[in-house]
CSV table of C-alpha atoms in Angstrom, one decimal:
chain,number,residue,atom,x,y,z
A,7,UNK,CA,62.2,133.8,-83.4
A,8,UNK,CA,65.5,134.6,-85.1
A,9,UNK,CA,67.5,134.1,-82.0
A,10,UNK,CA,65.8,130.7,-81.4
A,11,UNK,CA,66.5,129.6,-84.9
A,12,UNK,CA,70.1,130.8,-84.8
A,13,UNK,CA,70.6,129.0,-81.4
A,14,UNK,CA,69.2,125.8,-82.8
A,15,UNK,CA,71.4,126.0,-85.8
A,16,UNK,CA,74.5,126.5,-83.7
A,17,UNK,CA,73.7,124.0,-80.9
A,18,UNK,CA,72.3,121.2,-83.0
A,19,UNK,CA,74.7,122.0,-85.8
A,20,UNK,CA,77.8,121.4,-83.7
A,21,UNK,CA,76.1,118.3,-82.2
A,22,UNK,CA,75.4,117.0,-85.8
A,23,UNK,CA,79.0,117.1,-87.0
A,24,UNK,CA,79.4,113.4,-86.2
A,25,UNK,CA,76.2,112.6,-88.1
A,26,UNK,CA,77.0,114.5,-91.2
A,27,UNK,CA,80.8,114.8,-91.3
A,28,UNK,CA,82.4,112.2,-89.1
A,29,UNK,CA,85.5,112.0,-91.3
A,30,UNK,CA,85.9,115.8,-91.1
A,31,UNK,CA,85.4,115.7,-87.3
A,32,UNK,CA,88.2,113.1,-87.0
A,33,UNK,CA,90.5,115.2,-89.2
A,34,UNK,CA,89.8,118.3,-87.0
A,35,UNK,CA,90.4,116.3,-83.8
A,36,UNK,CA,93.8,115.1,-85.2
A,37,UNK,CA,94.7,118.6,-86.4
A,38,UNK,CA,93.6,120.6,-83.4
A,39,UNK,CA,94.0,118.1,-80.6
A,40,UNK,CA,91.3,116.8,-78.3
A,41,UNK,CA,91.4,119.7,-75.8
A,42,UNK,CA,91.2,122.4,-78.5
A,43,UNK,CA,88.4,120.6,-80.3
A,44,UNK,CA,86.4,120.1,-77.1
A,45,UNK,CA,87.0,123.8,-76.2
A,46,UNK,CA,85.7,125.0,-79.5
A,47,UNK,CA,82.8,122.5,-79.5
A,48,UNK,CA,81.9,123.7,-76.0
A,49,UNK,CA,82.0,127.4,-76.9
A,50,UNK,CA,79.8,126.9,-79.9
A,51,UNK,CA,77.4,124.7,-77.8
A,52,UNK,CA,77.2,127.3,-75.0
A,53,UNK,CA,76.6,130.1,-77.4
A,54,UNK,CA,73.9,128.1,-79.2
A,55,UNK,CA,72.2,127.1,-75.9
A,56,UNK,CA,72.2,130.7,-74.7
A,57,UNK,CA,70.5,131.8,-77.9
A,58,UNK,CA,68.0,129.0,-77.7
A,59,UNK,CA,67.0,130.1,-74.1
A,60,UNK,CA,66.9,133.8,-75.1
A,61,UNK,CA,65.0,133.2,-78.3
A,62,UNK,CA,62.5,130.7,-76.9
A,63,UNK,CA,61.8,133.1,-73.9
A,64,UNK,CA,61.2,136.0,-76.4
A,65,UNK,CA,59.0,133.8,-78.6
A,66,UNK,CA,56.9,132.8,-75.6
A,67,UNK,CA,56.0,136.5,-75.0
A,68,UNK,CA,53.9,136.6,-78.2
A,69,UNK,CA,53.0,133.0,-78.8
A,70,UNK,CA,51.7,131.9,-82.2
A,71,UNK,CA,49.2,129.1,-81.4
A,72,UNK,CA,49.1,126.5,-84.2
A,73,UNK,CA,46.6,123.9,-82.9
A,74,UNK,CA,44.4,123.1,-79.9
A,75,UNK,CA,46.2,120.7,-77.5
A,76,UNK,CA,44.2,117.6,-77.0
A,77,UNK,CA,43.0,116.9,-73.4
A,78,UNK,CA,45.3,114.6,-71.4
A,79,UNK,CA,48.5,115.5,-73.3
A,80,UNK,CA,50.1,117.0,-70.2
A,81,UNK,CA,49.7,113.7,-68.4
A,82,UNK,CA,51.2,111.8,-71.3
A,83,UNK,CA,54.0,114.2,-71.5
A,84,UNK,CA,54.8,113.8,-67.8
A,85,UNK,CA,54.9,110.0,-68.2
A,86,UNK,CA,57.2,110.3,-71.3
A,87,UNK,CA,59.5,112.7,-69.6
A,88,UNK,CA,59.8,110.4,-66.6
A,89,UNK,CA,61.0,107.7,-68.9
A,90,UNK,CA,63.3,110.2,-70.6
A,91,UNK,CA,64.9,111.1,-67.2
A,92,UNK,CA,65.5,107.4,-66.5
A,93,UNK,CA,67.1,107.0,-69.9
A,94,UNK,CA,69.3,110.1,-69.3
A,95,UNK,CA,70.4,108.6,-66.0
A,96,UNK,CA,71.2,105.4,-67.8
A,97,UNK,CA,73.7,107.2,-70.0
A,98,UNK,CA,75.8,108.0,-66.8
A,99,UNK,CA,75.2,105.4,-64.2
A,100,UNK,CA,77.7,102.6,-64.6
A,101,UNK,CA,76.7,98.9,-65.0
A,102,UNK,CA,73.1,99.3,-65.9
A,103,UNK,CA,71.0,97.0,-68.2
A,104,UNK,CA,69.4,100.0,-70.0
A,105,UNK,CA,72.7,101.2,-71.4
A,106,UNK,CA,74.0,97.7,-72.0
A,107,UNK,CA,70.9,96.9,-74.1
A,108,UNK,CA,70.1,100.3,-75.7
A,109,UNK,CA,73.7,101.5,-76.1
A,110,UNK,CA,72.5,105.2,-76.6
A,111,UNK,CA,70.0,105.9,-73.9
A,112,UNK,CA,70.6,109.6,-73.8
A,113,UNK,CA,69.6,110.1,-77.4
A,114,UNK,CA,66.5,108.0,-76.8
A,115,UNK,CA,65.8,110.2,-73.8
A,116,UNK,CA,66.1,113.3,-75.9
A,117,UNK,CA,63.6,111.7,-78.4
A,118,UNK,CA,61.1,111.1,-75.7
A,119,UNK,CA,61.6,114.5,-74.1
A,120,UNK,CA,61.1,116.3,-77.4
A,121,UNK,CA,58.0,114.2,-78.4
A,122,UNK,CA,56.5,114.7,-75.0
A,123,UNK,CA,56.8,118.5,-75.3
A,124,UNK,CA,55.5,118.5,-78.9
A,125,UNK,CA,52.4,116.6,-77.6
A,126,UNK,CA,51.8,119.0,-74.7
A,127,UNK,CA,52.6,122.3,-76.4
A,128,UNK,CA,51.1,124.0,-79.4
A,129,UNK,CA,53.0,127.1,-80.5
A,130,UNK,CA,55.3,127.9,-83.4
A,131,UNK,CA,58.2,128.3,-81.0
A,132,UNK,CA,57.4,124.9,-79.4
A,133,UNK,CA,57.3,123.2,-82.9
A,134,UNK,CA,60.6,124.8,-83.8
A,135,UNK,CA,62.4,123.9,-80.5
A,136,UNK,CA,61.1,120.5,-79.8
A,137,UNK,CA,60.6,119.5,-83.4
A,138,UNK,CA,64.3,120.3,-84.1
A,139,UNK,CA,65.5,118.3,-81.1
A,140,UNK,CA,63.3,115.4,-82.1
A,141,UNK,CA,64.6,115.4,-85.7
A,142,UNK,CA,68.2,115.7,-84.5
A,143,UNK,CA,67.7,112.8,-82.0
A,144,UNK,CA,66.2,110.6,-84.7
A,145,UNK,CA,69.1,111.3,-87.1
A,146,UNK,CA,71.7,111.0,-84.3
A,147,UNK,CA,70.4,107.7,-83.1
A,148,UNK,CA,70.4,106.3,-86.7
A,149,UNK,CA,74.0,107.4,-87.2
A,150,UNK,CA,75.1,106.0,-83.9
A,151,UNK,CA,73.5,102.6,-84.7
A,152,UNK,CA,75.2,102.6,-88.1
A,153,UNK,CA,78.5,103.2,-86.4
A,154,UNK,CA,77.8,100.4,-84.0
A,155,UNK,CA,77.0,98.0,-86.9
A,156,UNK,CA,80.2,99.0,-88.7
A,157,UNK,CA,82.3,98.6,-85.6
A,158,UNK,CA,80.5,96.6,-83.0
A,159,UNK,CA,81.2,97.8,-79.5
A,160,UNK,CA,82.2,95.4,-76.7
A,161,UNK,CA,79.4,94.2,-74.5
A,162,UNK,CA,78.8,96.4,-71.5
A,163,UNK,CA,78.7,94.9,-68.0
A,164,UNK,CA,75.4,95.3,-66.2
A,165,UNK,CA,74.0,94.5,-62.8
A,166,UNK,CA,70.7,94.7,-60.9
A,167,UNK,CA,72.3,97.3,-58.6
A,168,UNK,CA,73.3,99.5,-61.4
A,169,UNK,CA,69.9,99.3,-63.1
A,170,UNK,CA,68.2,99.9,-59.8
A,171,UNK,CA,70.3,103.0,-59.1
A,172,UNK,CA,69.6,104.2,-62.7
A,173,UNK,CA,65.8,104.0,-62.1
A,174,UNK,CA,66.0,105.7,-58.7
A,175,UNK,CA,68.3,108.5,-59.9
A,176,UNK,CA,66.1,109.0,-63.0
A,177,UNK,CA,62.9,109.1,-60.9
A,178,UNK,CA,64.4,111.5,-58.3
A,179,UNK,CA,65.7,113.8,-61.0
A,180,UNK,CA,62.3,113.8,-62.8
A,181,UNK,CA,60.5,114.5,-59.5
A,182,UNK,CA,62.8,117.4,-58.7
A,183,UNK,CA,62.3,118.9,-62.2
A,184,UNK,CA,58.6,118.2,-62.5
A,185,UNK,CA,57.6,119.5,-59.1
A,186,UNK,CA,60.1,122.4,-58.7
A,187,UNK,CA,62.8,123.2,-61.2
A,188,UNK,CA,60.5,123.4,-64.3
A,189,UNK,CA,58.4,126.1,-62.7
A,190,UNK,CA,61.4,127.8,-61.1
A,191,UNK,CA,63.6,127.9,-64.3
A,192,UNK,CA,61.1,127.9,-67.1
A,193,UNK,CA,58.0,129.5,-65.5
A,194,UNK,CA,55.7,126.6,-66.3
A,195,UNK,CA,54.4,124.2,-63.7
A,196,UNK,CA,53.9,120.8,-65.6
A,197,UNK,CA,52.4,119.1,-62.6
A,198,UNK,CA,50.0,120.8,-60.1
């Protein structure tokens, strides 16, 4: 569990700098330069992510069950993660209505992904992993909205084609992950 916690602290910590210390972040960007800042940020993120994977894998070997998972939660989790994948796609596909309206669809996707996994899983490691990501996403979304209110961003262009592509890409990515990659990479078959 120690590696999982350390990984979460590193990964979510570096991703929380803008939430907790935006002024400090700006000063470091100016001092180090964008490339050096991104390089350091990436190294800490990768180290944290690797520790999360290792720690979560180790914790799954001796699970500490905290509650009985209610019936049907796996189905609800599948639906929520489908929406999360569409929101993730909306962060990258240009000219879509979801990004134009929501502004921060990736963070909302992380919220749904984490909530879905909290509903469908029941161990201490699950609570730490998905609970930490859910808390981070709530705080990050709030901070992003505060920045938007303080400095309103320009309207984003959107089209039906961009929105359609977003939905199709999100659904395809979800299907690939739900029916193949989740089992291949994580060892758990969420569907089937």
